[in-house]
C-alpha positions as a printed Julia matrix, in Angstrom:
381×3 Matrix{Float64}:
 -6.46   85.6    -74.91
 -6.4    83.89   -78.32
 -3.37   84.54   -80.53
 -2.98   84.1    -84.27
 -0.12   82.09   -85.78
  0.06   82.45   -89.56
  1.96   80.07   -91.84
  1.38   79.96   -95.58
  4.31   78.68   -97.64
  4.49   75.25   -99.22
  8.14   74.19   -98.86
 10.03   71.78  -101.13
 13.21   71.09   -99.16
 16.39   69.22  -100.1
 18.86   68.52  -102.87
 17.48   68.98  -106.4
 14.39   70.74  -105.04
 14.46   73.03  -108.11
 13.29   70.12  -110.24
  9.82   70.77  -108.81
  9.62   74.12  -110.62
  8.11   72.94  -113.94
  5.18   71.21  -112.25
  4.58   74.16  -109.93
  4.43   76.55  -112.89
  2.04   74.23  -114.72
 -0.1    74.09  -111.59
 -0.37   77.89  -111.71
 -1.07   77.77  -115.47
  1.76   80.25  -115.87
  2.31   81.98  -119.19
  4.64   84.87  -118.42
  7.19   84.34  -115.65
  9.57   86.93  -114.24
 12.76   85.55  -112.68
 14.46   87.96  -110.27
 18.07   87.69  -109.08
 21.29   89.63  -108.59
 24.75   89.52  -110.13
 26.11   87.21  -107.43
 23.49   84.55  -108.1
 24.32   84.76  -111.8
 28.07   84.48  -111.21
 27.55   81.44  -108.98
 25.7    79.66  -111.8
 22.55   79.27  -109.74
 20.33   81.36  -112.0
 21.33   79.2   -114.95
 20.22   76.05  -113.12
 16.9    77.6   -112.09
 16.2    78.97  -115.58
 16.89   75.56  -117.11
 14.12   74.06  -114.96
 11.7    76.93  -115.62
 12.1    76.59  -119.39
 10.88   72.99  -119.14
  7.45   74.45  -118.31
  7.24   76.1   -121.77
  6.59   79.61  -120.5
  7.72   83.09  -121.56
 10.57   84.21  -119.3
 11.45   87.79  -118.38
 14.66   88.28  -116.4
 15.28   91.09  -113.92
 18.87   90.85  -112.67
 19.2    94.38  -111.31
 18.7    93.53  -107.65
 20.88   95.57  -105.27
 21.59   95.13  -101.55
 19.0    96.93   -99.41
 16.71   97.45  -102.45
 15.31  100.93  -102.96
 11.87  102.19  -103.94
 13.31  103.21  -107.31
 14.53   99.7   -108.16
 11.14   98.27  -107.14
  9.34  100.71  -109.43
 11.74   99.91  -112.29
 11.2    96.15  -111.97
  7.44   96.58  -111.57
  7.25   98.59  -114.79
  8.99   95.76  -116.67
  6.71   93.17  -115.07
  3.56   95.07  -115.99
  4.74   95.57  -119.58
  5.37   91.84  -119.94
  2.07   90.86  -118.29
  3.81   88.7   -115.71
  1.51   86.21  -113.99
  4.02   84.31  -111.81
  7.25   85.43  -110.1
 10.32   83.37  -109.23
 12.71   85.1   -106.8
 16.2    83.59  -106.65
 18.67   84.81  -104.05
 18.91   86.2   -100.55
 16.65   88.6    -98.73
 17.22   91.47  -101.17
 16.03   89.49  -104.21
 13.04   87.98  -102.43
 12.01   91.25  -100.75
 12.26   93.16  -104.02
 10.08   90.56  -105.74
  7.48   90.73  -102.98
  7.37   94.51  -103.39
  7.05   94.29  -107.19
  4.23   91.8   -106.69
  2.31   94.38  -104.66
  2.37   96.79  -107.6
  0.96   94.19  -109.99
 -2.45   94.44  -108.34
 -2.21   97.61  -106.24
 -1.4   101.17  -107.36
  1.99  102.77  -106.77
  4.08  104.25  -105.38
  5.44  101.42  -103.26
  6.29  103.68  -100.31
  2.64  104.11   -99.34
  2.48  100.5    -98.12
  5.02  100.92   -95.33
  3.42   99.63   -92.14
  1.2    96.7    -91.22
 -1.69   95.38   -93.31
 -1.89   98.2    -95.85
 -1.86   96.05   -99.01
 -5.49   96.03  -100.14
 -5.61   93.53  -103.01
 -4.22   90.03  -103.23
 -1.03   89.45  -105.21
  0.19   87.01  -107.87
  1.84   83.63  -107.2
  5.43   83.94  -106.01
  7.97   81.12  -105.8
 10.99   81.84  -103.6
 14.31   80.07  -104.21
 16.63   81.13  -101.36
 20.4    81.01  -101.87
 21.33   82.15   -98.36
 20.37   80.9    -94.91
 19.53   83.86   -92.72
 16.86   86.32   -93.81
 13.89   83.89   -93.82
 12.29   86.18   -96.4
 11.15   83.06   -98.25
  8.59   82.26   -95.51
  7.78   85.65   -93.99
  5.22   88.4    -94.51
  7.83   91.16   -94.35
  9.43   93.32   -97.06
 12.36   95.57   -96.1
 13.05   98.49   -98.46
 15.21  101.61   -98.47
 13.77  105.07   -99.06
 16.79  107.01  -100.3
 14.9   110.33  -100.22
 13.89  109.99   -96.57
 17.2   108.16   -95.84
 15.51  105.35   -93.95
 14.86  101.65   -94.18
 11.22  100.71   -93.73
  9.13   97.56   -93.73
  5.9    96.45   -95.33
  4.18   93.74   -93.29
  1.18   91.92   -94.75
  0.2    88.26   -94.8
 -0.62   88.58   -98.51
  3.1    88.86   -99.23
  4.29   85.46   -97.99
  5.65   83.47  -100.95
  3.31   80.69  -102.04
  6.02   78.13  -102.71
  9.58   77.74  -101.45
 12.27   75.79  -103.29
 14.88   75.25  -100.57
 17.97   73.49  -101.9
 20.95   73.66   -99.5
 23.28   73.14  -102.48
 22.41   76.68  -103.57
 24.05   78.06  -100.39
 27.32   76.23  -101.0
 28.87   79.09  -102.96
 28.34   81.67  -100.2
 31.7    83.08   -99.0
 32.55   82.6    -95.33
 31.86   86.27   -94.52
 28.41   86.19   -96.09
 27.65   82.88   -94.4
 28.61   84.4    -91.05
 26.6    87.6    -91.52
 23.44   85.92   -92.8
 23.7    83.27   -90.12
 23.94   85.92   -87.41
 20.89   87.55   -89.0
 19.0    84.31   -88.38
 20.26   84.12   -84.8
 19.08   87.69   -84.31
 15.64   86.74   -85.62
 15.47   83.78   -83.26
 16.58   85.68   -80.16
 14.62   88.89   -80.76
 11.39   87.06   -81.56
 11.74   84.85   -78.48
 11.89   87.85   -76.13
  9.45   90.0    -78.15
  6.44   91.3    -76.26
  4.34   89.75   -79.05
  5.77   86.26   -78.54
  3.5    83.29   -77.86
  4.33   79.68   -76.92
  4.01   78.68   -80.57
  6.33   81.41   -81.87
  8.81   80.73   -79.07
  8.93   77.05   -80.0
 10.13   77.97   -83.47
 12.46   80.72   -82.24
 14.29   78.57   -79.72
 14.63   75.65   -82.14
 16.04   77.98   -84.79
 18.59   79.34   -82.3
 19.69   75.82   -81.34
 20.21   74.81   -84.95
 22.19   77.91   -85.88
 24.32   77.98   -82.73
 25.48   74.45   -83.51
 25.84   74.69   -87.28
 26.85   78.25   -88.16
 30.48   77.95   -86.98
 30.8    74.68   -88.89
 29.49   76.22   -92.12
 31.76   79.25   -91.81
 34.81   77.06   -91.14
 34.02   74.72   -94.04
 31.62   75.95   -96.69
 31.46   72.5    -98.24
 30.01   70.95   -95.07
 26.61   70.16   -96.54
 25.19   68.76   -93.29
 25.78   72.17   -91.69
 24.45   73.98   -94.78
 21.28   71.88   -94.8
 20.69   72.42   -91.1
 21.16   76.17   -91.5
 18.6    76.36   -94.28
 16.2    74.34   -92.14
 16.86   76.56   -89.11
 16.26   79.66   -91.2
 12.79   78.46   -92.21
 11.93   77.44   -88.65
 13.06   80.77   -87.19
 11.14   82.58   -89.93
  7.88   80.99   -88.81
  8.6    82.37   -85.34
  9.64   85.94   -86.04
  7.09   86.63   -88.78
  4.43   86.13   -86.1
  6.21   87.6    -83.05
  8.09   90.5    -84.69
 11.53   91.8    -83.74
 13.01   94.59   -81.65
 15.76   97.1    -80.94
 18.53   95.2    -82.76
 16.61   95.56   -85.99
 15.75   99.17   -85.21
 19.46   99.99   -85.04
 20.33   97.77   -88.02
 17.7    99.38   -90.26
 19.18  102.81   -89.49
 22.76  101.67   -90.08
 21.82  100.13   -93.43
 19.88  103.21   -94.56
 22.67  105.67   -93.79
 25.83  103.62   -94.33
 24.66  100.78   -96.65
 25.75   98.11   -94.22
 24.69   94.58   -95.11
 21.64   93.8    -93.0
 23.06   90.69   -91.33
 26.34   92.42   -90.48
 24.48   95.4    -89.01
 22.42   93.11   -86.8
 25.38   91.04   -85.66
 27.46   94.07   -84.69
 25.0    95.32   -82.08
 23.2    92.08   -81.12
 25.26   91.19   -78.0
 24.93   94.67   -76.55
 21.17   94.95   -77.13
 20.67   91.57   -75.46
 22.73   92.82   -72.51
 20.5    95.93   -72.42
 17.29   93.87   -72.5
 18.41   91.31   -69.9
 16.98   93.18   -66.88
 13.5    93.22   -68.44
 13.26   89.53   -69.35
 15.83   87.62   -67.28
 13.85   84.37   -67.31
 13.73   84.3    -71.11
 17.43   85.1    -71.36
 18.23   82.18   -69.08
 15.89   79.89   -71.04
 17.76   80.77   -74.25
 21.11   80.23   -72.57
 20.07   76.8    -71.33
 18.66   75.9    -74.75
 22.15   76.18   -76.28
 23.73   74.45   -73.28
 25.55   77.43   -71.83
 26.77   76.91   -68.26
 24.62   78.7    -65.7
 25.47   79.3    -62.06
 21.99   79.3    -60.58
 22.31   83.01   -59.78
 19.73   84.8    -61.99
 21.55   88.13   -61.67
 24.59   86.54   -63.27
 22.93   84.01   -65.58
 20.74   86.57   -67.38
 23.9    87.81   -69.12
 25.1    84.35   -70.23
 23.43   84.7    -73.62
 24.77   88.17   -74.41
 28.28   87.05   -73.45
 28.01   84.01   -75.72
 26.73   86.12   -78.62
 29.72   88.45   -78.2
 32.08   85.46   -78.19
 30.4    84.1    -81.32
 30.64   87.38   -83.23
 34.36   87.5    -82.49
 34.83   83.88   -83.58
 33.01   84.6    -86.84
 35.02   87.81   -87.41
 31.98   90.09   -87.42
 33.24   93.63   -87.94
 32.79   96.34   -85.34
 31.12   99.61   -86.28
 34.47  101.39   -86.6
 35.77   98.62   -88.87
 32.75   99.31   -91.08
 33.6   103.02   -91.33
 31.22  104.4    -88.72
 32.55  107.08   -86.4
 31.41  108.23   -82.98
 30.41  111.6    -84.41
 27.75  109.72   -86.43
 26.09  108.35   -83.3
 23.87  111.31   -82.5
 22.21  111.18   -85.92
 21.9   107.39   -85.77
 20.32  107.42   -82.31
 17.76  110.05   -83.32
 16.62  107.93   -86.26
 16.59  104.67   -84.28
 14.0   106.16   -81.94
 11.65  106.59   -84.93
 11.72  102.86   -85.74
  8.28  101.19   -85.34
  9.95   97.86   -84.5
 10.85   99.29   -81.08
  7.21   98.73   -80.14
  7.93   94.99   -79.91
 11.13   95.23   -77.87
 10.69   93.76   -74.37
 12.28   96.79   -72.74
 10.08   99.76   -73.54
 10.91  103.44   -73.23
 14.21  103.2    -75.12
 16.0   106.54   -74.84
 18.58  108.27   -76.95
 21.16  107.73   -74.21
 20.35  104.0    -74.27
 21.04  103.8    -77.99
 24.21  105.86   -77.71
 25.54  103.53   -74.98
 24.9   100.48   -77.18
 26.59  102.09   -80.19
 29.66  103.0    -78.11
 30.04   99.39   -76.98
 29.73   98.23   -80.61
 32.28  100.73   -81.9
């Protein structure tokens, strides 16, 4: 049966990539540009560099620097109101997944009516959106090349996603130098986010040979380069490879979708405000162990792809990947659930909400039960 593989973004990759911004804005005949970023991007001096290039295009610039981790509906509505008042015609999102996702969501409301929460789901955005240029400063979320927006509904206490091909950024300015200022902990968490994307999309029940090609290549790149980048943030070869791997993995998971790891991570972030990458990394080894019985061949393929030793006994080798992921999380000092303030008495509530996550539909092992989730959480405690 025929399968669709959707790729949209035009990527400018490498050092000084931001210098392409003035010509891109002129190409769009931009008049009013909104630049979106958070306090961290400003403190690192990255926003200043991006704004300097944008101003060369002789456009009106509106700044929204109120991005928060796990952006909420309320922040989206606030930014959209400012964008509408200033008649924004092009967006530039500078930062990690939170900044880029928030900008994608604001872009929806430029041409579609609010509130933003009504677009949760797949393919619910009716009208096309405005040009969006993504300038990633982390290597992990792949939001710069995907059709996904992750938002937090603080009233319903849940994290939800909007998935629509209209939302993929039109242009990507990918300069590895912009990731150089990431602290080791953020580098580790966002890198494990990318590994999660690669692994979950490879074993997804929506995976195709084309998505799996990108997923496995992304895993290989991150497995080799993430420890190097965490150990030495100034290692620009590792930084560049991570940014490349993030884009490659993004092409895979935006077409194949994700699974139970993200279902648990969404719930942890909604209730306890955990950083998305950290939430993924904490439970990733245990979910892969849980899924191994359903897709042993794929687990062994992934293990071989990163040159893990295999015995030739499938019953043993199907767990090679989950064991390596556990080793890697310990090497990178990924915090356990208890170290992040989560207690066992929280598990019942967490498990109930995880079972409501639509992303479970793409997990290779179907029929996930509450007891299954509780067992995974106990291992991650």
